[in-house]
Amino acid sequence: MLRLVGQESPDDTPSVRRDDGPHSLSPSDRGMIGAILVFLGILVVVIGASCPVRAQGTQTSKPSLTDVTFDPAAPQSGDRLKIRMKLENAVRAEVKWSVNGEDAGMSDYDGFADGVDFSGTLKTGDKITATITPFNEMAVAGSTVEKKVTCAKAPPSLKLVSQEVKGGVYRAKIDVVDQEKNSVTLSVEGPKGMQIDKDGNISWSMGNIKSGRWPIKVVAKDPKGAEAVLTWSIGLRKAK
């Protein structure tokens, strides 16, 4: 039987060889690459969730302020003054202070504190102005709010620091403090003959009184009309 040289027999099944070139990957390599891609996808999701997205473009709601109040609402000389507020669509606010029309510094409100303190000392008649401007996280300013208050004169403070009965005489001592160190006029209302001097020393010669109870009232007034009142009562019983 003659056979052509180089031609395969029809009964022979040719072997097929696949050549994928130099970039062919084994199944294990493809599995590893797939795992890496899954990990990178998870990492991108986590990073995206942890980074807040800032609003871009124009803001639909401008930053604003609500509930802006002074504390105390009617400050007196010597008080510590604070201004309270709430922020809307804002993350901070700037407070510019002025006293009697003169610049008195600036404070920053972070949105978390219970208010902003005025660092100056209040005196009678001071006119305090707080000009507040809110800002959002894009540093866009909102409408400015201006609040004003006038400081009133604080009344003197009175305190009963001692009292005694000795030799038929009742004596007591009152401490008087005026915030602006003004001179204070003192007067006393009590049993007949009771007196008080300018330093707050009270004396009363009881005479033949054996026992009883008497109310006492001390009034302090300063030159600007501020007034303070202190009341108490004394009970006496003569020893047998």
Short mmCIF file of N, CA, C and O in Angstrom, two decimals, residues 111-191:
data_model
loop_
_atom_site.label_atom_id
_atom_site.label_comp_id
_atom_site.label_asym_id
_atom_site.label_seq_id
_atom_site.Cartn_x
_atom_site.Cartn_y
_atom_site.Cartn_z
N GLY A 111 -20.41 75.92 67.93
CA GLY A 111 -21.64 75.16 67.77
C GLY A 111 -21.89 74.13 68.84
O GLY A 111 -22.96 73.52 68.87
N PHE A 112 -20.92 73.89 69.74
CA PHE A 112 -21.07 72.88 70.77
C PHE A 112 -21.14 73.48 72.17
O PHE A 112 -21.80 72.92 73.04
N ALA A 113 -20.44 74.57 72.43
CA ALA A 113 -20.44 75.19 73.75
C ALA A 113 -21.83 75.74 74.08
O ALA A 113 -22.68 75.87 73.20
N ASP A 114 -22.02 76.07 75.38
CA ASP A 114 -23.34 76.58 75.79
C ASP A 114 -23.49 78.06 75.52
O ASP A 114 -24.53 78.65 75.82
N GLY A 115 -22.47 78.68 74.94
CA GLY A 115 -22.55 80.08 74.60
C GLY A 115 -21.17 80.68 74.46
O GLY A 115 -20.16 79.97 74.51
N VAL A 116 -21.13 81.99 74.26
CA VAL A 116 -19.86 82.71 74.10
C VAL A 116 -19.79 83.78 75.19
O VAL A 116 -20.72 84.57 75.35
N ASP A 117 -18.69 83.81 75.94
CA ASP A 117 -18.52 84.77 77.03
C ASP A 117 -17.93 86.09 76.53
O ASP A 117 -17.07 86.10 75.65
N PHE A 118 -18.42 87.18 77.13
CA PHE A 118 -17.82 88.49 76.91
C PHE A 118 -16.68 88.62 77.91
O PHE A 118 -16.87 88.44 79.12
N SER A 119 -15.48 88.95 77.44
CA SER A 119 -14.31 88.93 78.31
C SER A 119 -14.13 90.20 79.13
O SER A 119 -13.33 90.22 80.07
N GLY A 120 -14.87 91.26 78.80
CA GLY A 120 -14.70 92.51 79.52
C GLY A 120 -15.45 92.55 80.85
O GLY A 120 -16.21 91.64 81.19
N THR A 121 -15.23 93.62 81.61
CA THR A 121 -15.91 93.83 82.89
C THR A 121 -17.04 94.83 82.68
O THR A 121 -16.84 95.90 82.11
N LEU A 122 -18.23 94.48 83.14
CA LEU A 122 -19.39 95.33 82.94
C LEU A 122 -19.46 96.42 83.99
O LEU A 122 -19.28 96.17 85.18
N LYS A 123 -19.75 97.64 83.52
CA LYS A 123 -19.92 98.78 84.41
C LYS A 123 -21.30 99.40 84.16
O LYS A 123 -21.87 99.25 83.08
N THR A 124 -21.78 100.09 85.15
CA THR A 124 -23.10 100.71 85.05
C THR A 124 -23.20 101.61 83.83
O THR A 124 -22.32 102.46 83.60
N GLY A 125 -24.25 101.42 83.04
CA GLY A 125 -24.49 102.25 81.87
C GLY A 125 -23.83 101.77 80.61
O GLY A 125 -24.10 102.32 79.52
N ASP A 126 -22.97 100.76 80.68
CA ASP A 126 -22.34 100.23 79.47
C ASP A 126 -23.39 99.72 78.50
O ASP A 126 -24.31 98.98 78.90
N LYS A 127 -23.23 100.07 77.22
CA LYS A 127 -24.11 99.56 76.16
C LYS A 127 -23.32 98.54 75.36
O LYS A 127 -22.38 98.89 74.64
N ILE A 128 -23.69 97.27 75.50
CA ILE A 128 -22.96 96.16 74.86
C ILE A 128 -23.70 95.71 73.62
O ILE A 128 -24.91 95.48 73.65
N THR A 129 -22.96 95.56 72.52
CA THR A 129 -23.52 95.07 71.27
C THR A 129 -22.77 93.82 70.84
O THR A 129 -21.53 93.80 70.84
N ALA A 130 -23.51 92.78 70.47
CA ALA A 130 -22.92 91.55 69.93
C ALA A 130 -23.42 91.40 68.50
O ALA A 130 -24.62 91.32 68.26
N THR A 131 -22.50 91.37 67.54
CA THR A 131 -22.83 91.20 66.13
C THR A 131 -22.38 89.80 65.71
O THR A 131 -21.17 89.52 65.71
N ILE A 132 -23.33 88.93 65.37
CA ILE A 132 -23.04 87.51 65.15
C ILE A 132 -23.27 87.14 63.69
O ILE A 132 -24.33 87.44 63.13
N THR A 133 -22.29 86.44 63.10
CA THR A 133 -22.39 85.98 61.72
C THR A 133 -22.15 84.48 61.67
O THR A 133 -21.09 84.01 62.12
N PRO A 134 -23.11 83.68 61.15
CA PRO A 134 -22.92 82.22 61.04
C PRO A 134 -22.22 81.85 59.73
O PRO A 134 -22.33 82.57 58.73
N PHE A 135 -21.52 80.70 59.75
CA PHE A 135 -20.84 80.20 58.55
C PHE A 135 -21.11 78.70 58.43
O PHE A 135 -21.15 77.99 59.43
N ASN A 136 -21.26 78.23 57.17
CA ASN A 136 -21.38 76.79 56.97
C ASN A 136 -20.01 76.19 56.69
O ASN A 136 -18.99 76.90 56.73
N GLU A 137 -19.96 74.89 56.41
CA GLU A 137 -18.67 74.20 56.24
C GLU A 137 -17.94 74.63 54.98
O GLU A 137 -16.75 74.37 54.83
N MET A 138 -18.64 75.32 54.06
CA MET A 138 -18.00 75.84 52.86
C MET A 138 -17.54 77.28 53.07
O MET A 138 -17.15 77.96 52.12
N ALA A 139 -17.60 77.76 54.34
CA ALA A 139 -17.21 79.13 54.71
C ALA A 139 -18.13 80.18 54.09
O ALA A 139 -17.74 81.33 53.94
N VAL A 140 -19.35 79.77 53.75
CA VAL A 140 -20.35 80.71 53.24
C VAL A 140 -21.02 81.38 54.44
O VAL A 140 -21.48 80.70 55.36
N ALA A 141 -21.07 82.71 54.44
CA ALA A 141 -21.65 83.45 55.56
C ALA A 141 -23.16 83.60 55.38
O ALA A 141 -23.66 83.76 54.27
N GLY A 142 -23.86 83.54 56.51
CA GLY A 142 -25.30 83.77 56.51
C GLY A 142 -25.63 85.18 56.97
O GLY A 142 -24.75 86.03 57.10
N SER A 143 -26.88 85.43 57.24
CA SER A 143 -27.33 86.75 57.66
C SER A 143 -26.82 87.06 59.07
O SER A 143 -26.88 86.23 59.96
N THR A 144 -26.34 88.28 59.26
CA THR A 144 -25.82 88.73 60.54
C THR A 144 -26.95 89.14 61.48
O THR A 144 -27.94 89.73 61.05
N VAL A 145 -26.81 88.77 62.75
CA VAL A 145 -27.79 89.14 63.78
C VAL A 145 -27.09 90.06 64.79
O VAL A 145 -25.96 89.78 65.22
N GLU A 146 -27.75 91.14 65.17
CA GLU A 146 -27.19 92.08 66.13
C GLU A 146 -28.07 92.15 67.36
O GLU A 146 -29.28 92.35 67.26
N LYS A 147 -27.45 91.98 68.54
CA LYS A 147 -28.18 92.05 69.81
C LYS A 147 -27.52 93.11 70.69
O LYS A 147 -26.29 93.20 70.75
N LYS A 148 -28.37 93.89 71.40
CA LYS A 148 -27.87 94.95 72.26
C LYS A 148 -28.46 94.82 73.65
O LYS A 148 -29.59 94.37 73.82
N VAL A 149 -27.67 95.26 74.66
CA VAL A 149 -28.16 95.26 76.04
C VAL A 149 -27.41 96.35 76.80
O VAL A 149 -26.26 96.67 76.48
N THR A 150 -28.07 96.93 77.79
CA THR A 150 -27.46 97.97 78.62
C THR A 150 -27.28 97.45 80.04
O THR A 150 -28.19 96.84 80.61
N CYS A 151 -26.11 97.69 80.60
CA CYS A 151 -25.79 97.20 81.94
C CYS A 151 -26.38 98.13 82.99
O CYS A 151 -26.15 99.35 82.97
N ALA A 152 -27.13 97.58 83.92
CA ALA A 152 -27.72 98.35 85.01
C ALA A 152 -26.79 98.33 86.22
O ALA A 152 -25.85 97.54 86.30
N LYS A 153 -27.07 99.20 87.18
CA LYS A 153 -26.27 99.26 88.40
C LYS A 153 -26.66 98.13 89.34
O LYS A 153 -27.83 97.95 89.66
N ALA A 154 -25.68 97.35 89.75
CA ALA A 154 -25.94 96.30 90.72
C ALA A 154 -26.13 96.91 92.10
O ALA A 154 -25.40 97.84 92.48
N PRO A 155 -27.09 96.44 92.88
CA PRO A 155 -27.26 96.97 94.24
C PRO A 155 -26.13 96.52 95.14
O PRO A 155 -25.43 95.54 94.84
N PRO A 156 -25.91 97.20 96.25
CA PRO A 156 -24.90 96.73 97.21
C PRO A 156 -25.32 95.36 97.76
O PRO A 156 -26.49 94.99 97.71
N SER A 157 -24.36 94.65 98.26
CA SER A 157 -24.66 93.37 98.92
C SER A 157 -24.47 93.52 100.42
O SER A 157 -23.54 94.20 100.88
N LEU A 158 -25.38 92.91 101.19
CA LEU A 158 -25.37 93.00 102.65
C LEU A 158 -25.27 91.60 103.24
O LEU A 158 -25.89 90.67 102.75
N LYS A 159 -24.49 91.49 104.33
CA LYS A 159 -24.36 90.20 105.00
C LYS A 159 -24.20 90.43 106.50
O LYS A 159 -23.35 91.23 106.94
N LEU A 160 -25.02 89.70 107.28
CA LEU A 160 -24.91 89.74 108.74
C LEU A 160 -23.78 88.80 109.15
O LEU A 160 -23.84 87.59 108.94
N VAL A 161 -22.71 89.34 109.70
CA VAL A 161 -21.53 88.52 110.00
C VAL A 161 -21.38 88.19 111.49
O VAL A 161 -20.69 87.22 111.84
N SER A 162 -22.03 88.99 112.38
CA SER A 162 -21.92 88.66 113.81
C SER A 162 -23.02 89.37 114.59
O SER A 162 -23.56 90.40 114.15
N GLN A 163 -23.37 88.81 115.74
CA GLN A 163 -24.31 89.45 116.67
C GLN A 163 -24.10 88.85 118.07
O GLN A 163 -23.76 87.67 118.21
N GLU A 164 -24.30 89.70 119.07
CA GLU A 164 -24.12 89.25 120.45
C GLU A 164 -24.88 90.18 121.40
O GLU A 164 -25.27 91.30 121.03
N VAL A 165 -25.13 89.68 122.59
CA VAL A 165 -25.72 90.49 123.66
C VAL A 165 -24.71 90.49 124.81
O VAL A 165 -24.32 89.43 125.32
N LYS A 166 -24.31 91.69 125.23
CA LYS A 166 -23.32 91.80 126.30
C LYS A 166 -23.57 93.07 127.09
O LYS A 166 -23.68 94.16 126.51
N GLY A 167 -23.69 92.93 128.43
CA GLY A 167 -23.91 94.08 129.28
C GLY A 167 -25.19 94.82 128.98
O GLY A 167 -25.25 96.05 129.08
N GLY A 168 -26.24 94.09 128.59
CA GLY A 168 -27.52 94.69 128.31
C GLY A 168 -27.58 95.42 126.97
O GLY A 168 -28.53 96.17 126.70
N VAL A 169 -26.57 95.19 126.12
CA VAL A 169 -26.53 95.85 124.81
C VAL A 169 -26.45 94.77 123.71
O VAL A 169 -25.61 93.86 123.77
N TYR A 170 -27.36 94.90 122.73
CA TYR A 170 -27.31 94.01 121.55
C TYR A 170 -26.42 94.67 120.50
O TYR A 170 -26.58 95.87 120.18
N ARG A 171 -25.48 93.91 119.96
CA ARG A 171 -24.60 94.42 118.92
C ARG A 171 -24.59 93.44 117.74
O ARG A 171 -24.63 92.22 117.92
N ALA A 172 -24.50 94.01 116.54
CA ALA A 172 -24.42 93.21 115.32
C ALA A 172 -23.51 93.93 114.31
O ALA A 172 -23.31 95.14 114.38
N LYS A 173 -22.95 93.15 113.39
CA LYS A 173 -22.07 93.72 112.37
C LYS A 173 -22.57 93.31 110.99
O LYS A 173 -22.83 92.12 110.73
N ILE A 174 -22.73 94.30 110.09
CA ILE A 174 -23.16 94.07 108.71
C ILE A 174 -22.00 94.39 107.77
O ILE A 174 -21.43 95.49 107.84
N ASP A 175 -21.65 93.45 106.89
CA ASP A 175 -20.67 93.73 105.84
C ASP A 175 -21.42 94.28 104.62
O ASP A 175 -22.43 93.70 104.18
N VAL A 176 -20.89 95.39 104.08
CA VAL A 176 -21.51 96.03 102.92
C VAL A 176 -20.50 96.08 101.79
O VAL A 176 -19.37 96.55 101.97
N VAL A 177 -20.90 95.58 100.61
CA VAL A 177 -20.01 95.58 99.44
C VAL A 177 -20.75 96.21 98.27
O VAL A 177 -21.87 95.80 97.95
N ASP A 178 -20.11 97.20 97.63
CA ASP A 178 -20.66 97.80 96.42
C ASP A 178 -19.73 97.47 95.26
O ASP A 178 -18.50 97.66 95.36
N GLN A 179 -20.29 96.95 94.16
CA GLN A 179 -19.48 96.49 93.02
C GLN A 179 -18.57 97.59 92.49
O GLN A 179 -17.46 97.32 92.04
N GLU A 180 -19.05 98.83 92.50
CA GLU A 180 -18.26 99.93 91.96
C GLU A 180 -17.63 100.79 93.05
O GLU A 180 -17.17 101.90 92.80
N LYS A 181 -17.65 100.23 94.30
CA LYS A 181 -17.00 100.88 95.44
C LYS A 181 -17.52 102.30 95.67
O LYS A 181 -16.75 103.21 96.05
N ASN A 182 -18.80 102.49 95.43
CA ASN A 182 -19.42 103.77 95.76
C ASN A 182 -19.74 103.83 97.25
O ASN A 182 -19.86 102.80 97.92
N SER A 183 -19.87 105.03 97.78
CA SER A 183 -20.29 105.17 99.17
C SER A 183 -21.75 104.74 99.30
O SER A 183 -22.56 104.98 98.41
N VAL A 184 -22.07 104.08 100.39
CA VAL A 184 -23.40 103.51 100.60
C VAL A 184 -24.00 104.10 101.87
O VAL A 184 -23.32 104.20 102.90
N THR A 185 -25.27 104.49 101.79
CA THR A 185 -25.99 105.00 102.95
C THR A 185 -26.77 103.87 103.61
O THR A 185 -27.52 103.16 102.93
N LEU A 186 -26.58 103.69 104.91
CA LEU A 186 -27.23 102.61 105.64
C LEU A 186 -28.29 103.16 106.59
O LEU A 186 -28.10 104.22 107.19
N SER A 187 -29.38 102.42 106.71
CA SER A 187 -30.41 102.76 107.71
C SER A 187 -30.94 101.47 108.31
O SER A 187 -30.85 100.40 107.68
N VAL A 188 -31.48 101.54 109.53
CA VAL A 188 -31.98 100.35 110.21
C VAL A 188 -33.37 100.62 110.77
O VAL A 188 -33.66 101.72 111.23
N GLU A 189 -34.21 99.61 110.67
CA GLU A 189 -35.54 99.63 111.29
C GLU A 189 -35.60 98.47 112.26
O GLU A 189 -35.34 97.32 111.89
N GLY A 190 -35.94 98.75 113.50
CA GLY A 190 -35.99 97.71 114.52
C GLY A 190 -36.60 98.26 115.80
O GLY A 190 -37.35 99.25 115.77
N PRO A 191 -36.30 97.67 116.94
CA PRO A 191 -36.84 98.17 118.21
C PRO A 191 -36.34 99.59 118.49
O PRO A 191 -35.30 100.01 118.00
#
